[in-house]
Short mmCIF file of C-alpha atoms and ligand atoms in Angstrom, two decimals:
data_model
loop_
_atom_site.label_atom_id
_atom_site.label_comp_id
_atom_site.label_asym_id
_atom_site.label_seq_id
_atom_site.Cartn_x
_atom_site.Cartn_y
_atom_site.Cartn_z
CA MET A 1 23.97 17.96 -13.16
CA ALA A 2 24.19 17.20 -9.46
CA LEU A 3 20.85 16.37 -7.84
CA TYR A 4 20.94 19.38 -5.53
CA ASP A 5 21.45 21.71 -8.51
CA ARG A 6 18.56 20.08 -10.36
CA ASP A 7 16.43 20.67 -7.24
CA ARG A 8 17.43 24.35 -7.24
CA ALA A 9 16.28 24.61 -10.84
CA VAL A 10 12.85 23.04 -10.44
CA ILE A 11 11.60 22.81 -6.84
CA SER A 12 9.74 25.77 -5.36
CA GLY A 13 11.37 27.58 -2.50
CA LEU A 14 7.94 27.90 -0.88
CA GLU A 15 8.29 24.37 0.45
CA LYS A 16 11.94 24.50 1.46
CA LEU A 17 13.36 24.68 4.96
CA ARG A 18 16.95 23.80 4.18
CA PHE A 19 20.00 23.76 6.41
CA PHE A 20 22.62 22.17 4.13
CA PRO A 21 22.63 20.78 0.59
CA VAL A 22 21.77 17.17 1.26
CA ALA A 23 20.47 15.25 -1.77
CA LEU A 24 19.11 11.77 -1.20
CA VAL A 25 18.75 8.76 -3.41
CA GLY A 26 17.94 6.13 -0.80
CA GLY A 27 17.74 5.11 2.81
CA GLU A 28 17.66 2.11 5.10
CA GLY A 29 17.11 1.85 8.84
CA ALA A 30 18.45 4.96 10.55
CA HIS A 31 20.59 5.86 7.53
CA LEU A 32 20.01 8.06 4.53
CA ILE A 33 21.99 7.56 1.34
CA GLU A 34 23.24 10.62 -0.50
CA GLU A 35 23.86 10.89 -4.19
CA GLY A 36 27.35 9.46 -4.55
CA GLY A 37 26.63 6.78 -1.93
CA ARG A 38 27.65 8.41 1.35
CA ARG A 39 25.60 7.11 4.30
CA LEU A 40 24.28 9.62 6.84
CA LEU A 41 22.98 8.85 10.31
CA ASP A 42 19.55 10.47 10.49
CA LEU A 43 18.92 11.94 13.93
CA SER A 44 15.84 13.82 12.73
CA ALA A 45 13.92 11.11 10.88
CA GLY A 46 12.49 13.84 8.68
CA TRP A 47 11.20 15.80 11.70
CA GLY A 48 10.01 12.56 13.27
CA ALA A 49 8.02 11.28 10.30
CA ALA A 50 10.20 8.23 9.64
CA SER A 51 9.27 6.70 12.99
CA LEU A 52 10.46 3.21 12.00
CA GLY A 53 13.43 4.44 9.97
CA TYR A 54 13.64 3.93 6.22
CA ALA A 55 12.49 1.02 4.09
CA HIS A 56 11.12 -0.85 7.11
CA PRO A 57 9.91 -4.33 6.05
CA ALA A 58 6.56 -3.94 7.85
CA ILE A 59 5.71 -0.76 5.94
CA ARG A 60 6.96 -2.13 2.62
CA GLU A 61 4.81 -5.21 3.08
CA ALA A 62 1.75 -3.19 4.09
CA VAL A 63 2.00 -0.82 1.15
CA ALA A 64 2.66 -3.61 -1.33
CA GLY A 65 -0.33 -5.52 0.06
CA ALA A 66 -2.63 -2.51 -0.14
CA LEU A 67 -1.67 -1.91 -3.75
CA SER A 68 -1.83 -5.52 -4.90
CA SER A 69 -5.62 -5.44 -4.51
CA GLN A 70 -6.58 -1.82 -4.00
CA ALA A 71 -9.68 -1.18 -1.87
CA GLY A 72 -10.59 2.01 -3.69
CA ALA A 73 -8.80 5.33 -3.45
CA THR A 74 -10.75 7.33 -0.91
CA LEU A 75 -12.94 7.20 2.17
CA LEU A 76 -15.46 9.83 1.15
CA SER A 77 -18.07 7.79 -0.65
CA THR A 78 -16.83 4.26 -0.01
CA THR A 79 -15.37 2.77 3.13
CA ASN A 80 -12.35 0.49 3.03
CA ALA A 81 -10.86 -2.20 5.28
CA PRO A 82 -7.45 -0.57 5.98
CA ALA A 83 -8.98 2.78 7.02
CA VAL A 84 -11.49 1.16 9.37
CA ALA A 85 -8.83 -1.11 10.87
CA LEU A 86 -6.55 1.89 11.43
CA ALA A 87 -9.34 3.82 13.16
CA GLU A 88 -10.14 0.81 15.36
CA THR A 89 -6.48 0.54 16.39
CA LEU A 90 -6.22 4.27 17.10
CA LEU A 91 -9.25 4.05 19.40
CA GLU A 92 -7.76 1.02 21.11
CA ILE A 93 -4.45 2.71 21.89
CA THR A 94 -5.80 6.16 22.79
CA PRO A 95 -7.33 6.51 26.26
CA GLY A 96 -10.69 8.22 26.39
CA GLU A 97 -14.29 7.78 27.44
CA GLY A 98 -17.71 7.63 25.85
CA GLU A 99 -18.60 7.51 22.17
CA ARG A 100 -15.57 8.44 20.14
CA ARG A 101 -14.69 8.75 16.48
CA VAL A 102 -11.57 8.98 14.35
CA TRP A 103 -11.00 11.48 11.53
CA LEU A 104 -8.28 10.57 9.03
CA GLY A 105 -6.23 13.12 7.09
CA HIS A 106 -2.92 13.66 5.34
CA SER A 107 -0.85 15.85 7.64
CA GLY A 108 -0.54 17.35 11.06
CA SER A 109 -1.68 20.60 9.51
CA ASP A 110 -4.98 19.37 8.11
CA ALA A 111 -5.65 17.42 11.31
CA ASN A 112 -5.15 20.44 13.58
CA GLU A 113 -7.16 22.62 11.22
CA THR A 114 -9.99 20.12 11.29
CA ALA A 115 -9.85 19.89 15.07
CA MET A 116 -9.97 23.69 15.29
CA ARG A 117 -12.94 24.01 12.95
CA ALA A 118 -14.78 21.10 14.55
CA VAL A 119 -14.44 22.24 18.17
CA ARG A 120 -15.74 25.68 17.20
CA ALA A 121 -18.66 24.39 15.19
CA ALA A 122 -19.63 21.67 17.67
CA THR A 123 -19.44 23.85 20.79
CA GLY A 124 -20.69 27.08 19.28
CA ARG A 125 -17.77 28.84 20.99
CA GLU A 126 -15.48 30.97 18.84
CA ARG A 127 -12.39 31.45 20.97
CA ILE A 128 -9.28 29.25 20.88
CA MET A 129 -6.34 29.30 23.26
CA ALA A 130 -2.83 28.12 22.41
CA PHE A 131 0.77 28.83 23.33
CA HIS A 132 3.34 31.30 22.13
CA GLY A 133 5.90 29.21 20.23
CA ALA A 134 3.33 26.57 19.23
CA TYR A 135 3.58 25.07 15.76
CA HIS A 136 0.33 23.44 14.69
CA GLY A 137 0.86 23.44 10.94
CA GLY A 138 1.31 25.20 7.63
CA THR A 139 -2.23 25.44 6.23
CA GLN A 140 -4.21 28.63 6.72
CA GLY A 141 -6.35 27.28 9.56
CA SER A 142 -3.53 25.58 11.43
CA MET A 143 -1.29 28.65 11.09
CA GLU A 144 -4.06 30.83 12.47
CA ILE A 145 -3.88 29.02 15.80
CA SER A 146 -0.09 28.71 15.96
CA GLY A 147 2.28 30.98 17.84
CA HIS A 148 5.61 30.26 16.20
CA SER A 149 7.90 33.12 15.18
CA ALA A 150 8.42 31.53 11.75
CA GLN A 151 4.81 32.48 10.99
CA GLU A 152 4.91 36.02 12.32
CA GLY A 153 3.45 37.50 9.14
CA VAL A 154 0.30 35.39 9.29
CA THR A 155 -2.96 36.99 10.37
CA LYS A 156 -4.16 35.09 13.41
CA SER A 157 -7.63 33.78 13.96
CA ALA A 158 -9.82 36.53 15.43
CA GLY A 159 -10.65 34.52 18.53
CA LEU A 160 -7.11 33.33 19.26
CA THR A 161 -5.38 34.02 22.56
CA LEU A 162 -1.77 32.93 23.00
CA VAL A 163 -0.18 32.45 26.41
CA PRO A 164 3.44 31.70 27.37
CA TYR A 165 4.58 28.06 27.38
CA PRO A 166 6.33 27.14 30.63
CA ASP A 167 10.06 26.85 29.94
CA PRO A 168 11.98 25.71 33.04
CA TYR A 169 15.25 26.90 31.45
CA ARG A 170 13.91 30.39 30.72
CA PRO A 171 11.12 30.80 33.27
CA TYR A 172 8.23 33.19 32.71
CA GLU A 173 8.38 35.86 35.43
CA GLY A 174 11.20 33.93 37.07
CA ASP A 175 8.86 31.09 38.03
CA ALA A 176 10.05 27.68 36.81
CA THR A 177 7.01 25.83 38.19
CA GLY A 178 4.55 27.27 35.68
CA GLU A 179 2.25 28.59 38.44
CA ALA A 180 2.61 32.17 37.20
CA ILE A 181 1.34 31.11 33.77
CA LEU A 182 -1.55 29.18 35.29
CA ALA A 183 -2.51 32.29 37.27
CA HIS A 184 -2.29 34.34 34.07
CA VAL A 185 -4.57 31.88 32.22
CA ARG A 186 -7.09 31.88 35.06
CA ALA A 187 -7.15 35.67 35.12
CA LEU A 188 -7.81 35.71 31.37
CA LEU A 189 -10.61 33.14 31.60
CA GLU A 190 -12.25 35.08 34.42
CA GLY A 191 -11.77 38.36 32.58
CA GLU A 192 -11.10 39.46 29.04
CA VAL A 193 -11.17 35.95 27.49
CA PRO A 194 -14.35 34.60 29.10
CA GLY A 195 -13.93 30.86 29.67
CA ARG A 196 -17.46 30.09 28.50
CA GLU A 197 -16.55 31.51 25.06
CA VAL A 198 -13.45 29.34 24.61
CA ALA A 199 -13.96 26.20 22.53
CA ALA A 200 -10.59 24.58 23.08
CA PHE A 201 -7.04 24.89 24.31
CA PHE A 202 -4.45 23.51 21.87
CA ILE A 203 -1.54 21.92 23.72
CA GLU A 204 1.78 20.46 22.65
CA PRO A 205 2.81 18.11 25.49
CA ILE A 206 6.41 18.99 24.58
CA GLN A 207 6.70 22.24 22.64
CA ALA A 208 8.82 20.91 19.79
CA ASP A 209 9.38 23.58 17.13
CA GLY A 210 9.23 26.19 19.88
CA GLY A 211 12.46 24.76 21.33
CA LEU A 212 11.84 21.17 22.45
CA ILE A 213 10.59 22.47 25.77
CA VAL A 214 9.46 19.97 28.39
CA PRO A 215 6.87 21.55 30.69
CA PRO A 216 7.42 21.36 34.45
CA GLU A 217 5.88 18.46 36.35
CA GLY A 218 2.19 18.98 37.04
CA PHE A 219 1.70 21.99 34.75
CA LEU A 220 -0.41 20.31 32.07
CA ARG A 221 -2.45 18.47 34.68
CA LYS A 222 -3.37 21.76 36.33
CA LEU A 223 -4.01 23.41 32.98
CA ALA A 224 -6.34 20.56 31.96
CA ALA A 225 -8.20 20.91 35.26
CA LEU A 226 -8.55 24.63 34.67
CA CYS A 227 -9.95 23.98 31.19
CA ALA A 228 -12.42 21.46 32.60
CA GLU A 229 -13.67 24.08 35.07
CA PHE A 230 -14.78 26.26 32.16
CA GLY A 231 -15.95 23.46 29.86
CA ILE A 232 -13.02 24.10 27.52
CA LEU A 233 -11.96 21.12 25.42
CA THR A 234 -8.29 20.16 25.47
CA VAL A 235 -6.74 19.30 22.12
CA CYS A 236 -3.40 17.54 22.46
CA ASP A 237 -1.15 17.93 19.44
CA GLU A 238 0.93 14.74 19.50
CA VAL A 239 2.03 15.17 15.89
CA LYS A 240 5.77 15.26 16.52
CA VAL A 241 6.26 13.76 19.97
CA GLY A 242 3.45 11.20 20.10
CA LEU A 243 3.33 7.49 19.26
CA ALA A 244 6.10 5.86 21.30
CA ARG A 245 8.68 8.59 20.77
CA THR A 246 8.85 9.80 24.37
CA GLY A 247 8.95 6.39 26.00
CA MET A 248 5.17 6.08 26.29
CA MET A 249 2.67 5.50 23.51
CA HIS A 250 1.42 9.07 24.07
CA CYS A 251 3.42 11.97 25.39
CA PHE A 252 0.42 13.24 27.39
CA GLU A 253 0.58 10.05 29.47
CA HIS A 254 3.70 11.45 31.17
CA GLU A 255 1.49 14.28 32.41
CA GLY A 256 -1.35 12.11 33.64
CA ILE A 257 -3.91 13.94 31.53
CA ALA A 258 -6.66 12.60 29.28
CA PRO A 259 -7.16 15.17 26.51
CA ASP A 260 -10.58 15.47 24.86
CA LEU A 261 -9.09 15.35 21.38
CA VAL A 262 -5.75 13.90 20.30
CA VAL A 263 -4.05 14.82 17.04
CA PHE A 264 -1.60 12.46 15.31
CA GLY A 265 0.59 12.94 12.26
CA LYS A 266 4.21 12.68 11.19
CA GLY A 267 5.37 9.33 12.71
CA LEU A 268 1.90 7.80 12.27
CA GLY A 269 2.58 7.15 8.59
CA GLY A 270 6.22 6.21 9.01
CA GLY A 271 7.05 8.49 6.08
CA LEU A 272 3.75 8.34 4.23
CA PRO A 273 1.21 11.17 4.48
CA VAL A 274 -1.43 10.27 7.05
CA SER A 275 -2.81 12.01 10.12
CA ALA A 276 -5.66 11.47 12.53
CA VAL A 277 -7.83 13.15 15.12
CA VAL A 278 -9.35 11.02 17.87
CA GLY A 279 -12.11 12.56 19.94
CA PRO A 280 -15.71 12.64 21.13
CA ALA A 281 -18.41 11.70 18.62
CA ARG A 282 -20.26 14.90 19.53
CA VAL A 283 -17.36 16.85 18.03
CA LEU A 284 -16.11 14.57 15.25
CA ASP A 285 -19.55 13.41 14.13
CA PHE A 286 -21.57 16.57 14.54
CA ALA A 287 -21.99 17.15 10.79
CA GLN A 288 -21.47 15.36 7.50
CA SER A 289 -19.06 16.48 4.76
CA PHE A 290 -17.51 19.09 7.04
CA SER A 291 -13.81 18.40 6.53
CA MET A 292 -12.80 16.09 3.74
CA GLN A 293 -10.27 15.77 0.98
CA THR A 294 -10.53 13.16 -1.72
CA LEU A 295 -7.60 11.00 -0.67
CA HIS A 296 -8.24 11.14 3.08
CA GLY A 297 -8.39 7.60 4.41
CA ASN A 298 -6.92 6.09 1.26
CA PRO A 299 -6.13 2.40 1.79
CA VAL A 300 -2.41 2.68 1.03
CA CYS A 301 -1.55 5.28 3.65
CA ALA A 302 -3.97 3.72 6.12
CA SER A 303 -2.24 0.34 5.71
CA ALA A 304 1.15 1.92 6.29
CA ALA A 305 -0.10 3.61 9.46
CA LYS A 306 -1.66 0.40 10.76
CA ALA A 307 1.67 -1.38 10.17
CA VAL A 308 3.48 1.40 12.05
CA LEU A 309 1.19 1.08 15.10
CA ASP A 310 1.35 -2.74 15.06
CA THR A 311 5.15 -2.65 14.84
CA MET A 312 5.42 -0.15 17.68
CA ARG A 313 3.41 -2.43 19.92
CA ARG A 314 4.93 -5.72 18.79
CA GLU A 315 8.50 -4.45 19.18
CA ALA A 316 7.82 -2.38 22.33
CA LEU A 317 9.34 0.66 20.66
CA ALA A 318 8.19 3.00 23.42
CA ASP A 319 10.38 1.12 25.92
CA HIS A 320 13.22 1.10 23.42
CA ALA A 321 12.90 4.86 22.83
CA ARG A 322 12.88 5.45 26.59
CA ASP A 323 16.11 3.46 27.10
CA VAL A 324 18.06 4.64 24.06
CA GLY A 325 16.88 8.21 24.65
CA ALA A 326 18.07 8.12 28.27
CA ALA A 327 21.49 6.86 27.17
CA MET A 328 21.66 9.53 24.50
CA MET A 329 20.78 12.33 26.91
CA GLU A 330 23.37 11.04 29.35
CA GLY A 331 25.97 11.05 26.56
CA LEU A 332 25.04 14.59 25.52
CA ARG A 333 25.33 15.87 29.09
CA ALA A 334 28.68 14.13 29.44
CA LEU A 335 30.01 16.17 26.51
CA ASP A 336 30.24 18.91 29.10
CA LEU A 337 30.67 21.77 26.62
CA ASP A 338 30.14 25.29 27.94
CA ARG A 339 28.22 26.20 24.79
CA ILE A 340 25.56 23.61 25.72
CA GLY A 341 23.20 25.39 28.09
CA ASP A 342 20.65 22.64 28.50
CA VAL A 343 19.95 19.06 27.43
CA ARG A 344 16.31 18.06 27.85
CA GLY A 345 13.65 15.77 26.50
CA ARG A 346 11.82 12.52 26.98
CA GLY A 347 12.83 9.31 25.23
CA LEU A 348 13.89 10.04 21.67
CA ALA A 349 12.61 13.63 21.63
CA ILE A 350 15.69 15.55 22.73
CA GLY A 351 16.66 19.21 22.65
CA VAL A 352 20.17 20.61 23.03
CA GLU A 353 20.04 24.34 23.71
CA LEU A 354 23.13 26.25 22.56
CA ILE A 355 24.18 29.46 24.29
CA GLU A 356 26.84 32.14 23.86
CA ASP A 357 27.68 32.81 27.49
CA ALA A 358 26.75 32.37 31.14
CA GLN A 359 23.86 34.81 30.62
CA LYS A 360 22.27 32.15 28.36
CA THR A 361 22.34 34.38 25.27
CA PRO A 362 20.84 32.18 22.52
CA ALA A 363 23.51 31.00 20.06
CA ALA A 364 21.61 30.92 16.76
CA ASN A 365 24.65 31.21 14.54
CA LEU A 366 26.35 28.39 16.39
CA ALA A 367 23.26 26.20 15.86
CA ARG A 368 23.28 26.94 12.11
CA LYS A 369 26.95 26.07 11.87
CA THR A 370 26.61 22.99 14.06
CA VAL A 371 23.93 21.35 11.93
CA TYR A 372 25.91 22.18 8.79
CA ARG A 373 29.11 20.77 10.25
CA ALA A 374 27.30 17.65 11.49
CA TRP A 375 26.12 16.97 7.94
CA GLU A 376 29.72 17.23 6.77
CA LEU A 377 30.66 14.77 9.51
CA GLY A 378 27.88 12.35 8.56
CA ALA A 379 24.76 13.07 10.63
CA VAL A 380 21.49 14.84 9.86
CA PHE A 381 19.51 16.94 12.33
CA TYR A 382 18.16 20.48 12.45
CA TYR A 383 17.49 23.22 14.95
CA VAL A 384 14.26 24.65 16.37
CA GLY A 385 13.23 27.30 18.87
CA MET A 386 11.91 30.84 18.86
CA SER A 387 15.56 31.93 18.95
CA SER A 388 16.72 29.23 16.49
CA ASN A 389 19.29 27.88 18.93
CA VAL A 390 18.04 24.43 19.98
CA LEU A 391 19.30 21.30 18.22
CA GLU A 392 16.38 18.92 17.84
CA LEU A 393 16.92 15.15 17.88
CA THR A 394 13.97 12.97 16.88
CA PRO A 395 15.67 9.93 15.33
CA PRO A 396 13.91 6.79 14.16
CA LEU A 397 12.52 4.89 17.15
CA THR A 398 14.50 1.89 15.97
CA LEU A 399 17.83 3.67 16.58
CA SER A 400 20.33 1.32 18.23
CA GLU A 401 22.44 2.24 21.27
CA ALA A 402 25.56 2.09 19.10
CA GLU A 403 24.01 4.49 16.59
CA ALA A 404 23.00 6.79 19.44
CA ARG A 405 26.60 6.82 20.72
CA GLU A 406 27.90 7.57 17.23
CA GLY A 407 25.38 10.40 16.98
CA VAL A 408 26.45 11.93 20.28
CA GLU A 409 30.08 11.86 19.15
CA ILE A 410 29.28 13.66 15.91
CA ILE A 411 27.16 16.25 17.75
CA GLY A 412 30.01 16.96 20.17
CA GLN A 413 32.54 17.26 17.36
CA ALA A 414 30.22 19.46 15.30
CA ILE A 415 29.61 21.89 18.19
CA ARG A 416 33.35 22.12 18.92
CA ASP A 417 34.23 22.64 15.25
CA ALA A 418 31.50 25.24 14.80
CA ALA A 419 32.49 27.10 17.97
CA GLU A 420 36.14 27.11 16.89
CA GLY A 421 35.30 28.73 13.55
CA ARG A 422 35.79 25.70 11.34
CA VAL A 423 32.59 26.39 9.39
CA ASP A 424 32.79 29.07 6.72
CA ASP A 425 29.95 31.66 6.84
CA ALA A 426 29.89 31.80 3.03
CA LYS A 427 28.81 28.14 2.86
CA LEU A 428 25.75 28.92 4.94
CA ALA A 429 24.69 31.98 2.98
CA GLU A 430 21.94 30.25 1.01
CA PHE A 431 20.64 28.22 3.98
CA ALA A 432 18.40 30.50 5.96
CA GLY A 433 16.87 27.69 8.01
CA TRP A 434 14.34 29.30 10.33
C1 LIG B 1 4.97 19.21 12.17
C2 LIG B 1 3.93 19.54 13.12
C3 LIG B 1 2.62 19.83 12.69
C4 LIG B 1 2.28 19.91 11.22
O1 LIG B 1 2.41 18.68 10.59
P1 LIG B 1 2.61 18.62 9.00
O2 LIG B 1 2.71 17.16 8.72
O3 LIG B 1 3.84 19.38 8.67
O4 LIG B 1 1.41 19.21 8.39
C5 LIG B 1 1.66 20.06 13.64
N1 LIG B 1 1.94 20.01 14.94
C6 LIG B 1 3.17 19.73 15.40
C7 LIG B 1 3.41 19.66 16.87
C8 LIG B 1 4.21 19.49 14.51
O5 LIG B 1 5.44 19.24 14.96
#
């Protein structure tokens, strides 16, 4: 039986977000290998997780080393060299002041959930602020503070207040600068959401799953200043766009802010499950045994993450992502298709917003067909956005310029084919996407 059919028979739909029937047996560099041997250019990197591409020698070596003499299995009741070294490196690369600590986890979800619980407990404040469209994870606690339409059915945390994210392409109240949103937040903090009751503001420095939205210049700086005025901690969720992807080690560096807590995931492990929160000791050290799972800080995943960070620095992957990303964005703009409303991003975090017409009507069906057609043509990427109409490109940071050019060509062809009706609706029937 074909691998995809075997998957249908045994794997739970609860953990599926599928766009086309891709079934993998291997991968190397920026390429995935399908059953049957076809090679696909991966422009998603598994939503950014495979930050160094597949089967990277540095990660293979690190994992093999960690398993050849295994320093335990957990961090709870024993410490281990790889976990401590990873935490030391995270502190070294993450700007911040005073006594700080690192919490290690498995996923962006558990890291955001821990940050949420810790800021509440440590400050004694119950309220949390976040953005409409924000995706902070898929565990109960991280969903409770998210604002993504894919989680509409989830009961939100009682103290949660969501505010609009500034989208220069679809401005809130016609104001592309973000000032109207800042005024709205200030009014809330001085009124019905008293600032002194708010523990933290959760921020994505680029709103990824909400539509790969890059905030206008200065917005996050002003928001951080506003938070500081009320003693509200800023939690920067760098899970998808952090760690060299945007052309800087941290995406928040583009904004000139220094968040109180920084959350890492996805690309940190290069494909292995590991996440981290970096923040003040008064928050991350305020109690013992507060947020732990047995395999948190296990030496294998910690070694992989350390290898990822070392490779990023040694190979200057932030600079590489900046340059290849700029070339890719230029190529995408040069496609000059009227169904492309906007091309935006930083480095290798790129969004291509598809529209129906000059009124910018979101083209969700076109996005579904485009990603399907691109897979047929040999490239993998998905779409995001509250209207499901933004192609998201987060390829491995090691992507070459030639691979980027090839990717742009496939994207252009896929959009044209999809717009001209060359993708059969029946084929998409079982792929709901999101
Ligand atoms: C994916 C994502 C998460 C959740 O990470 P998981 O590894 O899926 O738990 C959190 N925040 C952002 C910004 C993400 O993109």
